[in-house]
Short mmCIF file of C-alpha atoms in Angstrom, two decimals:
data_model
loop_
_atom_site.label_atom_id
_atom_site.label_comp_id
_atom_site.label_asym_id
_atom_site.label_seq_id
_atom_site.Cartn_x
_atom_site.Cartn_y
_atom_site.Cartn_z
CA UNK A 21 -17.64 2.27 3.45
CA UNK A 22 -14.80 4.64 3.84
CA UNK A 23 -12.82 2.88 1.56
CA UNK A 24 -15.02 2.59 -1.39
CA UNK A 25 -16.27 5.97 -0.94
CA UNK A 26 -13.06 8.20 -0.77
CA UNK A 27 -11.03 8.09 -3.79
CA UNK A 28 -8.02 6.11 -3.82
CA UNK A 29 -4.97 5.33 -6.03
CA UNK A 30 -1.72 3.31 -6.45
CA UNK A 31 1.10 5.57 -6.27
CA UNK A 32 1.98 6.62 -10.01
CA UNK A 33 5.46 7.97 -11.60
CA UNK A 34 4.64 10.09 -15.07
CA UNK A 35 6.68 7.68 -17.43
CA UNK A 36 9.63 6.52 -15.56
CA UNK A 37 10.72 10.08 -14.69
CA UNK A 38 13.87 10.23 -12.52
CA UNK A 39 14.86 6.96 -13.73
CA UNK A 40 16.85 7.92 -16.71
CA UNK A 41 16.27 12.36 -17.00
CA UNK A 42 14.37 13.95 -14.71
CA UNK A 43 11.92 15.71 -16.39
CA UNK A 44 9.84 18.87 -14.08
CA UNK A 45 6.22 18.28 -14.64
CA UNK A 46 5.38 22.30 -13.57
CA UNK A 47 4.99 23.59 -17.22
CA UNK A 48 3.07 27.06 -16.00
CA UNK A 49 2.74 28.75 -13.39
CA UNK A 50 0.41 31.97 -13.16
CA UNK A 51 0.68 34.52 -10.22
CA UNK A 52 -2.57 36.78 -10.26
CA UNK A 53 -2.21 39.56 -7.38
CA UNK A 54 -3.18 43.08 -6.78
CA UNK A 55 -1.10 45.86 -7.10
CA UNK A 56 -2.46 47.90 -4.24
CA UNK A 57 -4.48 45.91 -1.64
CA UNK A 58 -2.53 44.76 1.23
CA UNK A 59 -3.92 40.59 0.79
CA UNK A 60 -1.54 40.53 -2.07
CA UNK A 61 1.14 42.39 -0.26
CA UNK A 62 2.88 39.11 0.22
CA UNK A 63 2.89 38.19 -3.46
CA UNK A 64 4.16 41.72 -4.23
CA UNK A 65 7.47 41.02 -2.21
CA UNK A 66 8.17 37.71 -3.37
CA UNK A 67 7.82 39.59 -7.17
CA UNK A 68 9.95 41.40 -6.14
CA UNK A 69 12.56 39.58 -4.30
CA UNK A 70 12.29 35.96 -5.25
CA UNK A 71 10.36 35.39 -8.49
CA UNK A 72 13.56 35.96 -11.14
CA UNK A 73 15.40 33.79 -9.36
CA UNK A 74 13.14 30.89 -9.50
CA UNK A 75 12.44 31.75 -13.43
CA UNK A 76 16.61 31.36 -13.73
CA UNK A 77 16.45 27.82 -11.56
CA UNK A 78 13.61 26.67 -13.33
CA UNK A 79 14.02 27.53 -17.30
CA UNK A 80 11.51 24.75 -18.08
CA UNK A 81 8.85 26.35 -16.44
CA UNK A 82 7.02 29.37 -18.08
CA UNK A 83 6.24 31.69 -15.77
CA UNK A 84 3.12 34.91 -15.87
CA UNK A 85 2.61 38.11 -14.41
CA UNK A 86 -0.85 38.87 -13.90
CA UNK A 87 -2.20 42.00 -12.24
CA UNK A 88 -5.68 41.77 -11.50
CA UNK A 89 -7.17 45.12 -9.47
CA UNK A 90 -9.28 44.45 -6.24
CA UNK A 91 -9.21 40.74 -6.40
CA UNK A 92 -7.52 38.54 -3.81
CA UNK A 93 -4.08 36.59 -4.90
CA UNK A 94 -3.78 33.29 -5.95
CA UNK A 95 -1.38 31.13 -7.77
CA UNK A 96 -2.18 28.66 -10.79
CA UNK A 97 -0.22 26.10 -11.41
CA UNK A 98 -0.49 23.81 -14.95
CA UNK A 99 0.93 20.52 -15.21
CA UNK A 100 2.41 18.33 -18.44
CA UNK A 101 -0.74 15.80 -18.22
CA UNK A 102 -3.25 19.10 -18.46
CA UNK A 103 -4.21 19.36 -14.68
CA UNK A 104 -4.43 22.52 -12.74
CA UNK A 105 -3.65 23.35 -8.96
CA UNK A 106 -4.79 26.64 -7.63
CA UNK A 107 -3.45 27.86 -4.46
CA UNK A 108 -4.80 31.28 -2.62
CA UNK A 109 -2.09 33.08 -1.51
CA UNK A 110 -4.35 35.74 0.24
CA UNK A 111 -2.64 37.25 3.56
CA UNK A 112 0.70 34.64 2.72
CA UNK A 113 4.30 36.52 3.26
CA UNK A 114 6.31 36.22 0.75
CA UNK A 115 8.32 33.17 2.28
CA UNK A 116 5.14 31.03 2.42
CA UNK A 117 4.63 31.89 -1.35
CA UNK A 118 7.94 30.13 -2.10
CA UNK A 119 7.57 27.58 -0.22
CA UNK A 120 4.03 26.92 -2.15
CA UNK A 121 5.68 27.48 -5.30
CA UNK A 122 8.40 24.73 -4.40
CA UNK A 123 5.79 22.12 -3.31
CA UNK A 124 4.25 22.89 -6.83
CA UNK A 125 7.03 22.79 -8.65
CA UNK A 126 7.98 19.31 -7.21
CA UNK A 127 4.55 17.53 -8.09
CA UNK A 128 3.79 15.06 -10.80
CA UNK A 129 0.41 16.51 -11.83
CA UNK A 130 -1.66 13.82 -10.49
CA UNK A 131 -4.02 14.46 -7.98
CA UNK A 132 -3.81 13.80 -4.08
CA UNK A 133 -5.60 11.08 -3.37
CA UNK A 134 -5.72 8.80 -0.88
CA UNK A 135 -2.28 5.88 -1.21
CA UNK A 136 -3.45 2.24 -1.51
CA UNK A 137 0.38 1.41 -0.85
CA UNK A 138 2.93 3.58 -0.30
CA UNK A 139 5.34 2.01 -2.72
CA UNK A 140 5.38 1.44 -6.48
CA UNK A 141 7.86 -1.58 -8.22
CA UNK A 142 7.92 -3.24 -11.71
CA UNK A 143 10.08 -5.84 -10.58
CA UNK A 144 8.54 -6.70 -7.45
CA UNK A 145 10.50 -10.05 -6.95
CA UNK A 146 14.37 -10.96 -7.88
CA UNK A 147 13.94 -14.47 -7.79
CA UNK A 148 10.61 -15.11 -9.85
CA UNK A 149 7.43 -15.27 -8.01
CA UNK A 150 6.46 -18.91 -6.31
CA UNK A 151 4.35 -20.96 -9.05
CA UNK A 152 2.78 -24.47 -7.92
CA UNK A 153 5.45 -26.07 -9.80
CA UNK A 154 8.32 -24.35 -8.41
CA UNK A 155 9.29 -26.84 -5.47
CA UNK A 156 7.23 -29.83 -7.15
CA UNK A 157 9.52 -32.55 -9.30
CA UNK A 158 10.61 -31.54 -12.40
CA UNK A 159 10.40 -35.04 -14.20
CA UNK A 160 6.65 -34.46 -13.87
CA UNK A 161 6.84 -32.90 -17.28
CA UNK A 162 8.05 -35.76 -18.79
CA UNK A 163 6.14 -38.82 -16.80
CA UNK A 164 3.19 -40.07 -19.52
CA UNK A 165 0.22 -40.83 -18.02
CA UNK A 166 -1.59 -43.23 -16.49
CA UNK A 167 1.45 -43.78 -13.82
CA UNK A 168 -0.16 -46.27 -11.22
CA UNK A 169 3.01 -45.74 -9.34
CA UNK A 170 2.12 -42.13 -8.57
CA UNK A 171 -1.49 -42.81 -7.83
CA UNK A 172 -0.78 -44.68 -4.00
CA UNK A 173 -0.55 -42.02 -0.64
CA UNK A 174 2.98 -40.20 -0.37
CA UNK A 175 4.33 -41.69 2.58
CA UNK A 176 6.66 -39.71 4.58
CA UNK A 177 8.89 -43.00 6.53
CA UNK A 178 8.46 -46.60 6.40
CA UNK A 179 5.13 -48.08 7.76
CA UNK A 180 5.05 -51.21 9.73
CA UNK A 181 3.88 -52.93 6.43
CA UNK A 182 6.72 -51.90 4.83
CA UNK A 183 9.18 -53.31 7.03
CA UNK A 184 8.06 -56.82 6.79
CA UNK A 185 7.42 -56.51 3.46
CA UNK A 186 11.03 -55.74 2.80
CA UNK A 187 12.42 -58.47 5.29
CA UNK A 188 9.91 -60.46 3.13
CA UNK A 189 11.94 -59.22 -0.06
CA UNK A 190 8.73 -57.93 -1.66
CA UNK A 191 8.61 -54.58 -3.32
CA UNK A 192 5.27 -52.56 -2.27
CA UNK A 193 3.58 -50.27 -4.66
CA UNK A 194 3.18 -47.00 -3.32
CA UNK A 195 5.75 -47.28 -0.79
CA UNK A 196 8.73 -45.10 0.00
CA UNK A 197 11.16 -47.27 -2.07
CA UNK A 198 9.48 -47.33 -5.58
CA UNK A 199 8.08 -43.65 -5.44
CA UNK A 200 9.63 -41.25 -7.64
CA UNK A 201 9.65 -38.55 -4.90
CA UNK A 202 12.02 -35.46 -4.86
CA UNK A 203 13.56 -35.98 -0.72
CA UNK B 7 -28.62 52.04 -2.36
CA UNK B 8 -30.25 50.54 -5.32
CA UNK B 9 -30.06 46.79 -4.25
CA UNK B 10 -32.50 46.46 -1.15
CA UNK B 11 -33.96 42.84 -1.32
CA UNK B 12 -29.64 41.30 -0.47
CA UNK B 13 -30.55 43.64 2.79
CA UNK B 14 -33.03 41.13 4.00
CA UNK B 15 -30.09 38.14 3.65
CA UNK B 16 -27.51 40.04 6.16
CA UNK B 17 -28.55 38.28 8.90
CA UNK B 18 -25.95 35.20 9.27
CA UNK B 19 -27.28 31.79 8.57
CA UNK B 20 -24.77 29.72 8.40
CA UNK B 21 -23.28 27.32 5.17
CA UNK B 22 -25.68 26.87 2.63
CA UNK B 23 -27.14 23.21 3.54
CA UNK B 24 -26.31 22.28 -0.63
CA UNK B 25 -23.04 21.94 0.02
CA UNK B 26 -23.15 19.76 3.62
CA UNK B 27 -25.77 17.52 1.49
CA UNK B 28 -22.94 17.11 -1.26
CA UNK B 29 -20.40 16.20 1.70
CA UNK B 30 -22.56 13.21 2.70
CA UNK B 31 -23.28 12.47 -1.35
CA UNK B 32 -19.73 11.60 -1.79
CA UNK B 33 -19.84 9.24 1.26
CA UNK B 34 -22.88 7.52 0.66
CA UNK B 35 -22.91 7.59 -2.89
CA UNK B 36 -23.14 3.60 -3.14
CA UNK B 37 -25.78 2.75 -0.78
CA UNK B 38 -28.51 1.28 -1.36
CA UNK B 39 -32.07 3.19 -2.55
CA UNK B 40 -33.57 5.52 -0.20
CA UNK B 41 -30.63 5.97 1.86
CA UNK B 42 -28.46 6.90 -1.15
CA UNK B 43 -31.25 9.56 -2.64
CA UNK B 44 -32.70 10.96 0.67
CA UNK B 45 -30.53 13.27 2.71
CA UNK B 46 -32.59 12.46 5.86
CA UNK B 47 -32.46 8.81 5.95
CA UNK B 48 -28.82 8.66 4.69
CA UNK B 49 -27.23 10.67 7.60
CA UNK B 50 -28.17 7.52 10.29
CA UNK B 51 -26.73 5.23 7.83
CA UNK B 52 -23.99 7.32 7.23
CA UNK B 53 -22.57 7.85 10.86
CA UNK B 54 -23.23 3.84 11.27
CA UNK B 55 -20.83 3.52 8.57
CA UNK B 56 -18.51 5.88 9.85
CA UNK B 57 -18.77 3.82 12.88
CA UNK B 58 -17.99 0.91 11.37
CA UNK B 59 -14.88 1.83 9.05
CA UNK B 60 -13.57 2.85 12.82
CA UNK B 61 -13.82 0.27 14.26
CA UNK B 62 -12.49 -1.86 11.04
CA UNK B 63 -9.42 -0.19 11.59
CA UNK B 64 -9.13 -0.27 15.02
CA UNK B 65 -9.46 -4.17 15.22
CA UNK B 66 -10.51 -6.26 12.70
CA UNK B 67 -7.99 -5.14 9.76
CA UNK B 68 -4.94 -6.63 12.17
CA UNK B 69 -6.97 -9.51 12.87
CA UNK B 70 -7.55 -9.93 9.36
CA UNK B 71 -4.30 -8.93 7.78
CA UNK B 72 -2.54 -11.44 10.41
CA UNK B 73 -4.59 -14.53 9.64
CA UNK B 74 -3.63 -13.53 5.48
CA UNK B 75 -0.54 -13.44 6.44
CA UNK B 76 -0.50 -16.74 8.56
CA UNK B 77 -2.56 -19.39 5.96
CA UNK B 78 0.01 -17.49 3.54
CA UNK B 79 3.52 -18.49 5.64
CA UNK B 80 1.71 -22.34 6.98
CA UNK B 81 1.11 -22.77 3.04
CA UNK B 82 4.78 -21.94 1.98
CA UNK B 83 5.90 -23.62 5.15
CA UNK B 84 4.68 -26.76 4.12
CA UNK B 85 6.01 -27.10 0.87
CA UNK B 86 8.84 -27.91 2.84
CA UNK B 87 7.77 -30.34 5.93
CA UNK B 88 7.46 -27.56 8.44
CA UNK B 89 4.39 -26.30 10.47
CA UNK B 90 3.85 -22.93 11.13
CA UNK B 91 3.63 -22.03 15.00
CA UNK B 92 7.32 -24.14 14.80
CA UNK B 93 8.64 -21.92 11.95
CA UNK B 94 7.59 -18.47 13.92
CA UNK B 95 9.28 -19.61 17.32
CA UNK B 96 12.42 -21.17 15.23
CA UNK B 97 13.10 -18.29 13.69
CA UNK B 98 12.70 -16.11 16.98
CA UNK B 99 15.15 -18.49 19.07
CA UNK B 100 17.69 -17.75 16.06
CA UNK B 101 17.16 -13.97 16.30
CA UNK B 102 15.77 -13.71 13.13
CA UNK B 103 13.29 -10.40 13.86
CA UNK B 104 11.44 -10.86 10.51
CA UNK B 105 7.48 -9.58 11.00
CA UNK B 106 4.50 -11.94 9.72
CA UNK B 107 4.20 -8.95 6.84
CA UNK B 108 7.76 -9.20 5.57
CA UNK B 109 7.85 -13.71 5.82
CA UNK B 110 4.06 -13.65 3.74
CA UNK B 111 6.26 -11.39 1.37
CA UNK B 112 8.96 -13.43 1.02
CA UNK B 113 6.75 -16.61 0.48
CA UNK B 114 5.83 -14.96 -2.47
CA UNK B 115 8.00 -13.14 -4.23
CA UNK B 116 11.89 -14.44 -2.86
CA UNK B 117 10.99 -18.49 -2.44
CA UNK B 118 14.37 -19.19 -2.39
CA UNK B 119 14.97 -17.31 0.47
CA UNK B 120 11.99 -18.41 2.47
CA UNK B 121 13.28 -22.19 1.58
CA UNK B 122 16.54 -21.52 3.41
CA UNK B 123 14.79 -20.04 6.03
CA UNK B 124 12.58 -22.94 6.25
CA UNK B 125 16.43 -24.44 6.66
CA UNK B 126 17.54 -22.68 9.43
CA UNK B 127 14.77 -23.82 11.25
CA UNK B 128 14.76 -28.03 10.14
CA UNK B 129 18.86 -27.32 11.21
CA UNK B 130 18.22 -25.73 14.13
CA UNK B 131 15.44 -28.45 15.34
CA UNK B 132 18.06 -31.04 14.28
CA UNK B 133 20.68 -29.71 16.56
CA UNK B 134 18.24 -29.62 19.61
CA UNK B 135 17.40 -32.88 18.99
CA UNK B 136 20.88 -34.51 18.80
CA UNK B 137 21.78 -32.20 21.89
CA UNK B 138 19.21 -33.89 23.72
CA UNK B 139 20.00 -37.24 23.12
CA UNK B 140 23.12 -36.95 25.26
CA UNK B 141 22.13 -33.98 27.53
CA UNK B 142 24.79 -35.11 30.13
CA UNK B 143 27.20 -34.28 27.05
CA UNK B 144 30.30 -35.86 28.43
CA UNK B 145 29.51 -39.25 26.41
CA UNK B 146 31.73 -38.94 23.54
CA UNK B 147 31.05 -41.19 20.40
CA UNK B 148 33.38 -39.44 17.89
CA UNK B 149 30.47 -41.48 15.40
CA UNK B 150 31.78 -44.64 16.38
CA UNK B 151 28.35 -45.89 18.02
#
């Protein structure tokens, strides 16, 4: 039940990114705080202190002021595909604000789901993926059919019939001897 | 004060019972009829499911994941004339610390290297074998017999 009911998802990479450029997928981000109620006091100092620096590290990333009078802080974060990620930075010091801003700043913009596997590979498999004709006898392809000599039981060693056959100097159809087998 | 009636909704009644509904919603959203539509009914269906995903992952998932895992190495196995419970013990002997997960894997995608592994363990059988046809080992044939 679980499993059907909670959403779930292969891990995903936006286009190959990292493989050739690495391209940051934060394209906005939006800090809304108050200038004079102490929730937002936390927001206020990392204005202060933190925020032009990350605007100089990060010159992909557009970045907005917004005071907003009586209303609790939060951040809003907008991503390259179109999602959004809010995060309430109510009560947060200023360190926790970075560290929220990082963890945003690192995302793809897909959403957190649960991981059906934890990794992700084109190429899952450097020497091709097993077939049924991979460890079967080539010349297969080019036997025509009907091939009566095919058609007996693949016998692994000589049967007792066999042996007195042979001493008997009579080929047996089907046997070990006359079958086109690969060992 | 102008507002009086939001007076009479000060006393504290807890989370508003839409929103606990719409928990259970998104858990029971494919059942079947009543217990999917009727809050009621769905909860003792629910926590039976619950129950049940538990105990999935407790037990049976390793159970079943291992059996995958074994019809997946037997079947590769015997593509090349070896049986499975041999294979596993081989390949332990030889201090090879591959996991069921990793050998199904293999089977799969890196055949080649599950064939030679398949050829440690027909060599390694071999040399038991020819060890125990002289176990005294002080006969020596240098081939000659």
């Amino acid at each position: 039940m679980s499993n059907r009911a909670i959403p779930n998802a292969f891990v995903k990479n936006v286009l190959q990114n990292g493989l050739g450029r690495y391209i940051c997928q934060l394209q906005r981000v939006t800090l809304n705080f108050c200038k004079a109620t102490p929730s937002s006091l936390g927001t206020r100092d990392f204005i202060e202190k933190y925020l032009v620096d990350f605007t100089r590290e990060n010159p992909g990333t557009v970045v907005y002021v917004k005071p907003i009078r009586n209303r609790a802080p939060f951040l809003v974060a907008e991503y390259l595909n179109g999602r959004q990620e809010r995060v309430s930075t109510k009560d947060m010091p200023a360190d926790e604000v970075c560290k929220w801003l990082e963890h945003l700043r690192t995302r793809s913009g897909a959403q957190i789901v649960n991981l059906r596997k934890e990794w992700l590979t084109n190429t899952p498999s450097t020497q091709g993926v097993w077939h049924p004709f991979l460890n079967k006898n080539p010349s297969l392809a080019g036997t025509s059919f009907p091939a009566p000599e095919l058609y007996g039981a693949k016998t692994e060693s000589k049967s007792a019939t066999d042996m007195v056959l042979e001493e008997a100097g009579v080929k047996k159809v089907g046997s070990v001897d006359s079958a086109s087998s690969k060992e | 004060m102008v507002f009086l009636t939001r007076i009479l909704n000060i006393r504290a009644r807890g989370p508003d019972p839409f929103w606990k509904r719409q928990f259970a919603k998104r858990l029971t959203w494919n059942f079947y009829g009543r217990r999917r539509n009727c809050h009621k009914l769905s909860l003792n269906y629910l926590r039976r499911a619950l129950r049940y995903s538990t105990e999935y992952r407790s037990k049976l998932k390793t159970i079943n994941m291992d059996n995958l895992f074994e019809t997946r190495i037997a079947a590769g196995c015997a593509e090349h004339g070896v049986e499975y419970s041999p294979f596993i013990d081989t390949l332990r002997e030889n201090n090879i610390v591959l996991d069921r997960k990793v050998l199904a894997d293999l089977a799969i995608y890196e055949p080649r290297t599950f064939q030679s592994l398949c050829e440690v363990v027909k060599r390694s059988h071999a040399e038991i074998f020819n060890n125990n046809l002289n176990p005294s080992r002080r006969i020596f044939t240098k081939g000659m017999l």
